[in-house]
mmCIF file with all atom_site columns, C-alpha atoms in Angstrom:
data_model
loop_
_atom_site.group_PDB
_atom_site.id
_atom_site.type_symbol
_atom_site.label_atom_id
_atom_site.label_alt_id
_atom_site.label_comp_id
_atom_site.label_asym_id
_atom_site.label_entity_id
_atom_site.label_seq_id
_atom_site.pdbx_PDB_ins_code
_atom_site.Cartn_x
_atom_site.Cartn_y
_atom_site.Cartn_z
_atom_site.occupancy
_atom_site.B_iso_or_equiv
_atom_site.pdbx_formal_charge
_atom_site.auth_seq_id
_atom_site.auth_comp_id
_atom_site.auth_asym_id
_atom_site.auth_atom_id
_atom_site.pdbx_PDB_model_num
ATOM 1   C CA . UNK A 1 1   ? 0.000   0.000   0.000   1.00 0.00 ? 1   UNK A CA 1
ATOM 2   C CA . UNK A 1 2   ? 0.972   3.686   -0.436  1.00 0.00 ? 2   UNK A CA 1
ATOM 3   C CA . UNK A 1 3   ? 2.065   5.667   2.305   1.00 0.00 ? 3   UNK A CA 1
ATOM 4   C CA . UNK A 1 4   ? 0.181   9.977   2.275   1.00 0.00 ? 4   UNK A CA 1
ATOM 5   C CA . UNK A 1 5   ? 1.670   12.542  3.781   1.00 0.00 ? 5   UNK A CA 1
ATOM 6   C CA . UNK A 1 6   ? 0.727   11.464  7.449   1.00 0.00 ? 6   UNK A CA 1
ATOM 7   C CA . UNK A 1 7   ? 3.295   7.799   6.677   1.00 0.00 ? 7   UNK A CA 1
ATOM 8   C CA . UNK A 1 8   ? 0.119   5.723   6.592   1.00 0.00 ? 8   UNK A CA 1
ATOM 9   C CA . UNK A 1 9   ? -1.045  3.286   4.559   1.00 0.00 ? 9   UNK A CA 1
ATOM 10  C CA . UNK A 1 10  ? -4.289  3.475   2.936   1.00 0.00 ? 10  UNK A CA 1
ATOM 11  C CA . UNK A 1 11  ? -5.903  1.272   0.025   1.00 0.00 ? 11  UNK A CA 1
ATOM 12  C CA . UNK A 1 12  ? -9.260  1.205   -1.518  1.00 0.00 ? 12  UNK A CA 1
ATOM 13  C CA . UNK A 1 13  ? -11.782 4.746   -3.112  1.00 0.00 ? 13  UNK A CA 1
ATOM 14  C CA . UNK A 1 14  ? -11.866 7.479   -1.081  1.00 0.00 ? 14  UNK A CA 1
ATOM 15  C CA . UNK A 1 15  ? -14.400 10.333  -2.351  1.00 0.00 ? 15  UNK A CA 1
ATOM 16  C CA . UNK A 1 16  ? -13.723 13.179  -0.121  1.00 0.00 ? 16  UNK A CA 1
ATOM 17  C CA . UNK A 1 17  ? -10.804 15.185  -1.294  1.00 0.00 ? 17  UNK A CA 1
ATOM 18  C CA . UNK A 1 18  ? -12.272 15.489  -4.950  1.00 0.00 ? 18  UNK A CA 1
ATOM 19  C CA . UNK A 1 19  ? -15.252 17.770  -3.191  1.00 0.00 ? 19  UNK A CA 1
ATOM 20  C CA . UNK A 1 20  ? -15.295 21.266  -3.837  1.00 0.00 ? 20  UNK A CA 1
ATOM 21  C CA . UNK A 1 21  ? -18.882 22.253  -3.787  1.00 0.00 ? 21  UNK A CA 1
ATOM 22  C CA . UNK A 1 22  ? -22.261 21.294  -5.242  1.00 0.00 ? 22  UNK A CA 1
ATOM 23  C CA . UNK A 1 23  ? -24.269 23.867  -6.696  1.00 0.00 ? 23  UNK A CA 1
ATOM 24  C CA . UNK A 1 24  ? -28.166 23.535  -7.046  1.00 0.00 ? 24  UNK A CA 1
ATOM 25  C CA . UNK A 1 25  ? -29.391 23.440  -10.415 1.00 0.00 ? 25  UNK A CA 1
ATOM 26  C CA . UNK A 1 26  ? -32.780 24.041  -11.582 1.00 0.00 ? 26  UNK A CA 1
ATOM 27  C CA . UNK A 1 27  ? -34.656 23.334  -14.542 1.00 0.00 ? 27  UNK A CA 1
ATOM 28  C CA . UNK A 1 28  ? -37.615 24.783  -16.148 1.00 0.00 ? 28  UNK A CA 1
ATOM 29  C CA . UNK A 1 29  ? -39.603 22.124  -17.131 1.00 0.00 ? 29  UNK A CA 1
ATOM 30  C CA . UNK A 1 30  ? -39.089 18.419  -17.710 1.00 0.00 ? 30  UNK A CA 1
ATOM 31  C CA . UNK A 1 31  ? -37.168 18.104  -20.583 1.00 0.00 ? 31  UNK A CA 1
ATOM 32  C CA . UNK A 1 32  ? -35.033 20.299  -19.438 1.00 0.00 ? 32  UNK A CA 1
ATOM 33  C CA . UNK A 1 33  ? -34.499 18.620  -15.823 1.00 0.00 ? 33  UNK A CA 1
ATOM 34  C CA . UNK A 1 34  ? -33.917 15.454  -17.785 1.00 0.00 ? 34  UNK A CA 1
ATOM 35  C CA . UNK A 1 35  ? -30.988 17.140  -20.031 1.00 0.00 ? 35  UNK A CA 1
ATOM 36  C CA . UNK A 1 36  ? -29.309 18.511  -17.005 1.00 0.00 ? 36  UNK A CA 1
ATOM 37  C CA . UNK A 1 37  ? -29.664 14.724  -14.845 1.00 0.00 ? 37  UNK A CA 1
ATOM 38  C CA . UNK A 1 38  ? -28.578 13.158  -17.309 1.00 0.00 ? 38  UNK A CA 1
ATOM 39  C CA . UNK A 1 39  ? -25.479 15.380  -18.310 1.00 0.00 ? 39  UNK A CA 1
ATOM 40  C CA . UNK A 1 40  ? -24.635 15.359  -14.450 1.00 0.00 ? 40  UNK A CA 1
ATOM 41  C CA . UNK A 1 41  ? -24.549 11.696  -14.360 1.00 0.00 ? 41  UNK A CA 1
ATOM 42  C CA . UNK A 1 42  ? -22.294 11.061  -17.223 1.00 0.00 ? 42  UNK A CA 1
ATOM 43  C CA . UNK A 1 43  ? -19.627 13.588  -16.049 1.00 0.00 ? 43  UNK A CA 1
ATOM 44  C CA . UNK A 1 44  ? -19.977 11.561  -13.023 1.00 0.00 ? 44  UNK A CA 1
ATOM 45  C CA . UNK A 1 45  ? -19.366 8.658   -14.778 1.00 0.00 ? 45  UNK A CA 1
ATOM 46  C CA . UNK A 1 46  ? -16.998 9.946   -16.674 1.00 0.00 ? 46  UNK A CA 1
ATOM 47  C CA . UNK A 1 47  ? -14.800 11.689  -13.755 1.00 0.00 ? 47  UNK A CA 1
ATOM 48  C CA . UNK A 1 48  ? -14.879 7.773   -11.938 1.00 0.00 ? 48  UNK A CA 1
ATOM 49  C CA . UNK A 1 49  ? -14.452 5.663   -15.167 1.00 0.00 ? 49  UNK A CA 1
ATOM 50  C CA . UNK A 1 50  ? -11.733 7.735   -15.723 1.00 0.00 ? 50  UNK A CA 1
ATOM 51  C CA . UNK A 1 51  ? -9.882  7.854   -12.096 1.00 0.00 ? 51  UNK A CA 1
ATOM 52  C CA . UNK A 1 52  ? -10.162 4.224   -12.063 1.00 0.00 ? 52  UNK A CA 1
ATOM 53  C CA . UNK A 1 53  ? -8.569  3.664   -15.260 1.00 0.00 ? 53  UNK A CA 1
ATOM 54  C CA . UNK A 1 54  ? -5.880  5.741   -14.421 1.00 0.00 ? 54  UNK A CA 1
ATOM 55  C CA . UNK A 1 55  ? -5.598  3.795   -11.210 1.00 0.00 ? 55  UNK A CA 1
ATOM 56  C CA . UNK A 1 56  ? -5.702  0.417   -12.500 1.00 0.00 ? 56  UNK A CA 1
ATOM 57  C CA . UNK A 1 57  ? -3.182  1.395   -15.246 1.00 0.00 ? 57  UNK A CA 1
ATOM 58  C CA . UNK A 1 58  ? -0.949  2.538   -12.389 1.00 0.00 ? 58  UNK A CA 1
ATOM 59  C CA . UNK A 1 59  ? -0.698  -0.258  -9.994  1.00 0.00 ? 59  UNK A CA 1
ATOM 60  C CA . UNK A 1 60  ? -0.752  -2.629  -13.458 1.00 0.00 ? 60  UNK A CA 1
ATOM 61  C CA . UNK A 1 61  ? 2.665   -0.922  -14.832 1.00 0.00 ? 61  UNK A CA 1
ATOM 62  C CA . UNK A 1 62  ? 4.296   -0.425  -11.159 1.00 0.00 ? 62  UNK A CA 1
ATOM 63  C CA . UNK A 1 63  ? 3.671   3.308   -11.101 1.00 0.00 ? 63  UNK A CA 1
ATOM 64  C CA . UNK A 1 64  ? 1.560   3.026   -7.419  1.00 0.00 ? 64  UNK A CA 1
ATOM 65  C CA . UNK A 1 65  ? -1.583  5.665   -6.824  1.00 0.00 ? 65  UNK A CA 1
ATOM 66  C CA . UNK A 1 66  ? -1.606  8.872   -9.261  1.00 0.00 ? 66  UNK A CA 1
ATOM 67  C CA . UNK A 1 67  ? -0.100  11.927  -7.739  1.00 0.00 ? 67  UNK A CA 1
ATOM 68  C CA . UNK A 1 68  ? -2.106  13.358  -4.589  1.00 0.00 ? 68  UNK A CA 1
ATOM 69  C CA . UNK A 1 69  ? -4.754  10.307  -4.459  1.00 0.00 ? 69  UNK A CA 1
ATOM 70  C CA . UNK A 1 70  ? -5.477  8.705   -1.226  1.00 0.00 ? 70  UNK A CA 1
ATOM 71  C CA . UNK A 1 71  ? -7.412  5.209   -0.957  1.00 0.00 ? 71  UNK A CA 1
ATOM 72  C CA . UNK A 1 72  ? -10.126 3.998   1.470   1.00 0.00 ? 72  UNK A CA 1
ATOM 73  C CA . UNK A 1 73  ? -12.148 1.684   1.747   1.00 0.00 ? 73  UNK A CA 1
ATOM 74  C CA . UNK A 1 74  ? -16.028 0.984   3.437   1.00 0.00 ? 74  UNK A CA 1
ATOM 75  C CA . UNK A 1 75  ? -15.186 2.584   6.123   1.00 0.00 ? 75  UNK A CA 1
ATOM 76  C CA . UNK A 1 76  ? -13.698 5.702   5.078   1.00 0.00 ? 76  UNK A CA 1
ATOM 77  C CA . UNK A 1 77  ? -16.616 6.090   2.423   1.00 0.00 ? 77  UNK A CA 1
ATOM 78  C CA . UNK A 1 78  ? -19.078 6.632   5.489   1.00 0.00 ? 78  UNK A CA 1
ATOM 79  C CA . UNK A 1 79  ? -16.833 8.519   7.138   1.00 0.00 ? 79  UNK A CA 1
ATOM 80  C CA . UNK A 1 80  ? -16.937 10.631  4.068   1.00 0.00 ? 80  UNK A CA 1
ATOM 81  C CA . UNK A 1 81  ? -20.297 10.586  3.923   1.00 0.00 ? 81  UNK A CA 1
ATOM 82  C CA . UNK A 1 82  ? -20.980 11.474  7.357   1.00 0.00 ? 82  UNK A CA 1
ATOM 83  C CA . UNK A 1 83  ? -18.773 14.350  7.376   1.00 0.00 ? 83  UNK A CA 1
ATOM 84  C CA . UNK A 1 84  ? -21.085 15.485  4.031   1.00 0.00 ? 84  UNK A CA 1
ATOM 85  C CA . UNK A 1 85  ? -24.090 14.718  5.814   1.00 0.00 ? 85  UNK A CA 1
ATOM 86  C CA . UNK A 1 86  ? -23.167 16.484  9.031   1.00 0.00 ? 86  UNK A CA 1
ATOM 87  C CA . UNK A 1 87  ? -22.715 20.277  6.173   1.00 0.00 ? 87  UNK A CA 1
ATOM 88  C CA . UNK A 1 88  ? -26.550 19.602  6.675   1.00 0.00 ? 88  UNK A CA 1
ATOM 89  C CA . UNK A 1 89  ? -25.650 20.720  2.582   1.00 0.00 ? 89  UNK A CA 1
ATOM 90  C CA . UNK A 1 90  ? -29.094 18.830  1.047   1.00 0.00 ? 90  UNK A CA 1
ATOM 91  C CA . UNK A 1 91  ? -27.021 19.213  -2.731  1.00 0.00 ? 91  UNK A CA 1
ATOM 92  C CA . UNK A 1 92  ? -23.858 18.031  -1.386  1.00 0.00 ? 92  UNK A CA 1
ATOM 93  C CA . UNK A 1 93  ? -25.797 15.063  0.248   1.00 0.00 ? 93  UNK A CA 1
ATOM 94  C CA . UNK A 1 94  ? -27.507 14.099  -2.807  1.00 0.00 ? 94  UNK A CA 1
ATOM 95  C CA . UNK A 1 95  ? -24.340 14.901  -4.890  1.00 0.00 ? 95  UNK A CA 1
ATOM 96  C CA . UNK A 1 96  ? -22.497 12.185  -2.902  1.00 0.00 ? 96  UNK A CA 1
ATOM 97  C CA . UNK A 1 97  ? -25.346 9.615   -2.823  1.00 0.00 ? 97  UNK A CA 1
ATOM 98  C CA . UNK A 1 98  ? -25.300 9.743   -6.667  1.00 0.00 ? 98  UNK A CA 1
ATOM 99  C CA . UNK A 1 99  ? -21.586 9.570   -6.749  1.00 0.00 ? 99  UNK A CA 1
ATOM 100 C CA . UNK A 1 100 ? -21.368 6.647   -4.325  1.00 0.00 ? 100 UNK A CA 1
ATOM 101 C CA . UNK A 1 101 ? -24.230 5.107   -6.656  1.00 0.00 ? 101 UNK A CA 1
ATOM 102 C CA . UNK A 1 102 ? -22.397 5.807   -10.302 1.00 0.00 ? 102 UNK A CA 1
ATOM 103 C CA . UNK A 1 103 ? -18.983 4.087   -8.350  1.00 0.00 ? 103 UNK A CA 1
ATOM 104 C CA . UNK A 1 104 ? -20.810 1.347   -7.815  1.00 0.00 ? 104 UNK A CA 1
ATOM 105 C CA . UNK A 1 105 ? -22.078 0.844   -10.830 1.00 0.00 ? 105 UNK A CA 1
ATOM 106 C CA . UNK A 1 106 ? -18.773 1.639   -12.551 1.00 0.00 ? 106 UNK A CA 1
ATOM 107 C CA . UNK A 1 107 ? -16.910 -1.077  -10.672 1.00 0.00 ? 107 UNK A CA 1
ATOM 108 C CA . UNK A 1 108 ? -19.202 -3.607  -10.604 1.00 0.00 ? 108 UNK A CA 1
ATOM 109 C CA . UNK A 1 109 ? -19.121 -3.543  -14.772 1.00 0.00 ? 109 UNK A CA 1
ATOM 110 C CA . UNK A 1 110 ? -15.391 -4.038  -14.428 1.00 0.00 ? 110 UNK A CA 1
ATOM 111 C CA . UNK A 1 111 ? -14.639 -7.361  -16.245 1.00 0.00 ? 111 UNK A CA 1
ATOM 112 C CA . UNK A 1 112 ? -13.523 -8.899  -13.145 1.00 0.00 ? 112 UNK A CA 1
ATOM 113 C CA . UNK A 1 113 ? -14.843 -12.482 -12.166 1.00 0.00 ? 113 UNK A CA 1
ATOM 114 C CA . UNK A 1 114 ? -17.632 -12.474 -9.245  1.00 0.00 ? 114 UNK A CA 1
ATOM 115 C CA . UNK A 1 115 ? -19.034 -9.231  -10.624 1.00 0.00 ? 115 UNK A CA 1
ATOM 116 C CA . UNK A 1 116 ? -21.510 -8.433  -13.104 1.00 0.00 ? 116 UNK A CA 1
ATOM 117 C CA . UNK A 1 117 ? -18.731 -6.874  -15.896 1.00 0.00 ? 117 UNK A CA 1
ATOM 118 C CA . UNK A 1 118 ? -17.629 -10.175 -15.058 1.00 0.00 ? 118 UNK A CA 1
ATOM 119 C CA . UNK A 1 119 ? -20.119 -12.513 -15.578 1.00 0.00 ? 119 UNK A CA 1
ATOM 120 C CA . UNK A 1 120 ? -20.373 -10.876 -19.571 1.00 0.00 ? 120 UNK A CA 1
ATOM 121 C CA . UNK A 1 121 ? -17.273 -11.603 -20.089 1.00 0.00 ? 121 UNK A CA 1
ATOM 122 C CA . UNK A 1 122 ? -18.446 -15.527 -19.499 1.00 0.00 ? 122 UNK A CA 1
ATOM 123 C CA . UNK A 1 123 ? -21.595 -14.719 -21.227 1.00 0.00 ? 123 UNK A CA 1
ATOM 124 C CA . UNK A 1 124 ? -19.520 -13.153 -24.632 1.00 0.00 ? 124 UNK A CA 1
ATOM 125 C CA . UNK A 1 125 ? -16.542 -16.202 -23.798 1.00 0.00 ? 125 UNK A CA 1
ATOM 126 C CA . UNK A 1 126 ? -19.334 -18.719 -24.123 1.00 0.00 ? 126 UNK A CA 1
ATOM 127 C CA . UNK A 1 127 ? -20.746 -16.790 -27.600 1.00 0.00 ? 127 UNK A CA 1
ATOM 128 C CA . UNK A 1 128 ? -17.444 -16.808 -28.934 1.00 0.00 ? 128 UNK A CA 1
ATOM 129 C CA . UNK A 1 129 ? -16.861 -20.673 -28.282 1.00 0.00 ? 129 UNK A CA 1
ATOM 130 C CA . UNK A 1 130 ? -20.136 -21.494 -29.355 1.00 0.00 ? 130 UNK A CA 1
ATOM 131 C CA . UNK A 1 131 ? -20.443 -23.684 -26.194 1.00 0.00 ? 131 UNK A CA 1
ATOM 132 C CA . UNK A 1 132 ? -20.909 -23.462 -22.256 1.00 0.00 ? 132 UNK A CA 1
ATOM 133 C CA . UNK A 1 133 ? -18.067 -23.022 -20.005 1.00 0.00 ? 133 UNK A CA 1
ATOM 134 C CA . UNK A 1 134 ? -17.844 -25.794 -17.577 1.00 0.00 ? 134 UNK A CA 1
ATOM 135 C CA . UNK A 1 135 ? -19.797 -24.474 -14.738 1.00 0.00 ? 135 UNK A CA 1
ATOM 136 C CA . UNK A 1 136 ? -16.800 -26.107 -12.130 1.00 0.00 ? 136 UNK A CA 1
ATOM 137 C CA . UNK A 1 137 ? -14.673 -23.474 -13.869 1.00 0.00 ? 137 UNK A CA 1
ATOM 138 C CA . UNK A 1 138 ? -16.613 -20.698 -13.923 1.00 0.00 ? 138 UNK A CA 1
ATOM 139 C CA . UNK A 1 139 ? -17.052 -21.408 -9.936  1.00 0.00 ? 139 UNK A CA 1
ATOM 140 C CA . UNK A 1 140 ? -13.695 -21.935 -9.760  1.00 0.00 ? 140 UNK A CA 1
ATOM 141 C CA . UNK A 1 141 ? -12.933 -18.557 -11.203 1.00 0.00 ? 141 UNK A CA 1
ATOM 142 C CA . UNK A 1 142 ? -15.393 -16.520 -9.442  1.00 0.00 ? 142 UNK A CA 1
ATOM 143 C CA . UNK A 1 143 ? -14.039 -17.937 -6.018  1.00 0.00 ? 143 UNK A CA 1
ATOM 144 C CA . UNK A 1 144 ? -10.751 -16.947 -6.544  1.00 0.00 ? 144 UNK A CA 1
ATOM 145 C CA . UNK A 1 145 ? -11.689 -13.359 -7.594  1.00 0.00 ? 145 UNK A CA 1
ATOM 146 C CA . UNK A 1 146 ? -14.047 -13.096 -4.752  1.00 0.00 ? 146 UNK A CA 1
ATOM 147 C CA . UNK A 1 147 ? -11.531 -14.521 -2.445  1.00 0.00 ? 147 UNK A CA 1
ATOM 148 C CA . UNK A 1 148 ? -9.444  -11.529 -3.856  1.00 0.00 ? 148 UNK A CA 1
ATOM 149 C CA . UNK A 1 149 ? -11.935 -9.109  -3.420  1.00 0.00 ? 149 UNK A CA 1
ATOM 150 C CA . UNK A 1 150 ? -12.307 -10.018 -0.131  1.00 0.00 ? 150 UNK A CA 1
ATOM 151 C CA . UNK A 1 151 ? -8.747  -9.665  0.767   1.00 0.00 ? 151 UNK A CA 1
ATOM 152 C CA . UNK A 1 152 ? -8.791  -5.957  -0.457  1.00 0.00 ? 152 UNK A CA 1
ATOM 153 C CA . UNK A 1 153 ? -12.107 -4.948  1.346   1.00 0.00 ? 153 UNK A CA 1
ATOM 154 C CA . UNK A 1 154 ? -10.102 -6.492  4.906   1.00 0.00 ? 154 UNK A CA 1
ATOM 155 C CA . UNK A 1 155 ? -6.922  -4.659  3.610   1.00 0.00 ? 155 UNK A CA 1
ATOM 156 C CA . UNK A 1 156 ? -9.247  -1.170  3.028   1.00 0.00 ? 156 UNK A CA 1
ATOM 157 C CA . UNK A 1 157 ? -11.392 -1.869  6.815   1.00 0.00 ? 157 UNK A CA 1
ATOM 158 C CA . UNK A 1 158 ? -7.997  -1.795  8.489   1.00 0.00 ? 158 UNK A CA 1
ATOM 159 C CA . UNK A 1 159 ? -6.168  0.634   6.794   1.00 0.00 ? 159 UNK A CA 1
ATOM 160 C CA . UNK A 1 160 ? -9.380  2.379   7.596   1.00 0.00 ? 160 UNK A CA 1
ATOM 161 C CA . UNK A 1 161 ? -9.623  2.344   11.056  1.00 0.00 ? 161 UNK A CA 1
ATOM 162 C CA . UNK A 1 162 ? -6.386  3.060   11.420  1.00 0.00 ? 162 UNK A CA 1
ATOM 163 C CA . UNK A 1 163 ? -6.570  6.109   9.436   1.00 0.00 ? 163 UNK A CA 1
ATOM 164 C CA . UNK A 1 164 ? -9.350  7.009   12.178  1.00 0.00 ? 164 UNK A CA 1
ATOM 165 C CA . UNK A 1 165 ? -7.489  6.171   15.208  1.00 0.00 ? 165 UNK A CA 1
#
C-alpha cells in the first residue's frame, strides 16, 4: 500500500478530497431537468471511469496511486459521507449519494470475475466458443476473484480504522 503525507497506509476509493462544492441546479420544465440529470450523471461517470482507469493502469505498470490520491475503503466512504451529511448541505448530500451510486455501478461492470462486468465476459466467452463453459470453472474462477476481493475490502477496513485512530 501507499504511504500519504501522514506515513500511513491506505488502500481502496476514497471520495472526499475530490469535493469542492455542489451547486443547485434548476430546470424549467421536464425536458429540461432530464438534459441537465442526465449530463450530471455522465460527467460523473466519466470523472470515476476515468480515475479508475488511471488507477488500475498505475498499480498494473508499477507506477503506485496517481499523484495526490489517497485510498479507502467501506469505512472511510461513510466517514466521508458522514462528514457530508453532518454540512446539513441537502445538494452536497444528494451529490455524494449519486456519486457513491455511479462508483458502484462503474466497478461492478469491471470485467472482473464475481461481478456483473464479469459474468459478460463468461456470457460473450461462451458466444465466442459457441459452447458453455464448464460451470466447475466458472465457480472456480469466481471464487478466486471473490476470495481476492475479499482480501482488499479487509486490507481497506484496516487501513481504515487506522486512518481514524
Amino acid at each position: 500500500p501507499k504511504r500519504n503525507l501522514d506515513g500511513q497506509a491506505s488502500i481502496g476509493v476514497m471520495l472526499g478530497p475530490n469535493y469542492v462544492k455542489t451547486e443547485m441546479v434548476r430546470a424549467s420544465n421536464v425536458v429540461d431537468a432530464v438534459t441537465k440529470a442526465g449530463s450530471a450523471v455522465y460527467d460523473i461517470t466519466s470523472a470515476t471511469a476515468g480515475s479508475i482507469t488511471k488507477l488500475l493502469v498505475g498499480l498494473l505498470f508499477g507506477k503506485g496511486l496517481p499523484a495526490g490520491a489517497s485510498m479507502s475503503g467501506p469505512i472511510g466512504v461513510v466517514k466521508a459521507g458522514a462528514d457530508v451529511v453532518s454540512s446539513s448541505d441537502l445538494a452536497a448530500i444528494v451529490a455524494f449519494a449519486a456519486s457513491i451510486s455511479v462508483n458502484l455501478a462503474v466497478i461492478n461492470s469491471l470485467p472482473l470475475p464475481a461481478l456483473d462486468g464479469g459474468q459478460l465476459v463468461f456470457v460473450l466467452a461462451e458466444a465466442a466458443a459457441g459452447r458453455k463453459i464448464d460451470q466447475q470453472l466458472q465457480e472456480s474462477i469466481n471464487a478466486g476473484a471473490l476470495t481476492i476481493l475479499l482480501f482488499v475490502s479487509i486490507g481497506t477496513a484496516i487501513g481504515d480504522v487506522r486512518s481514524i485512530f
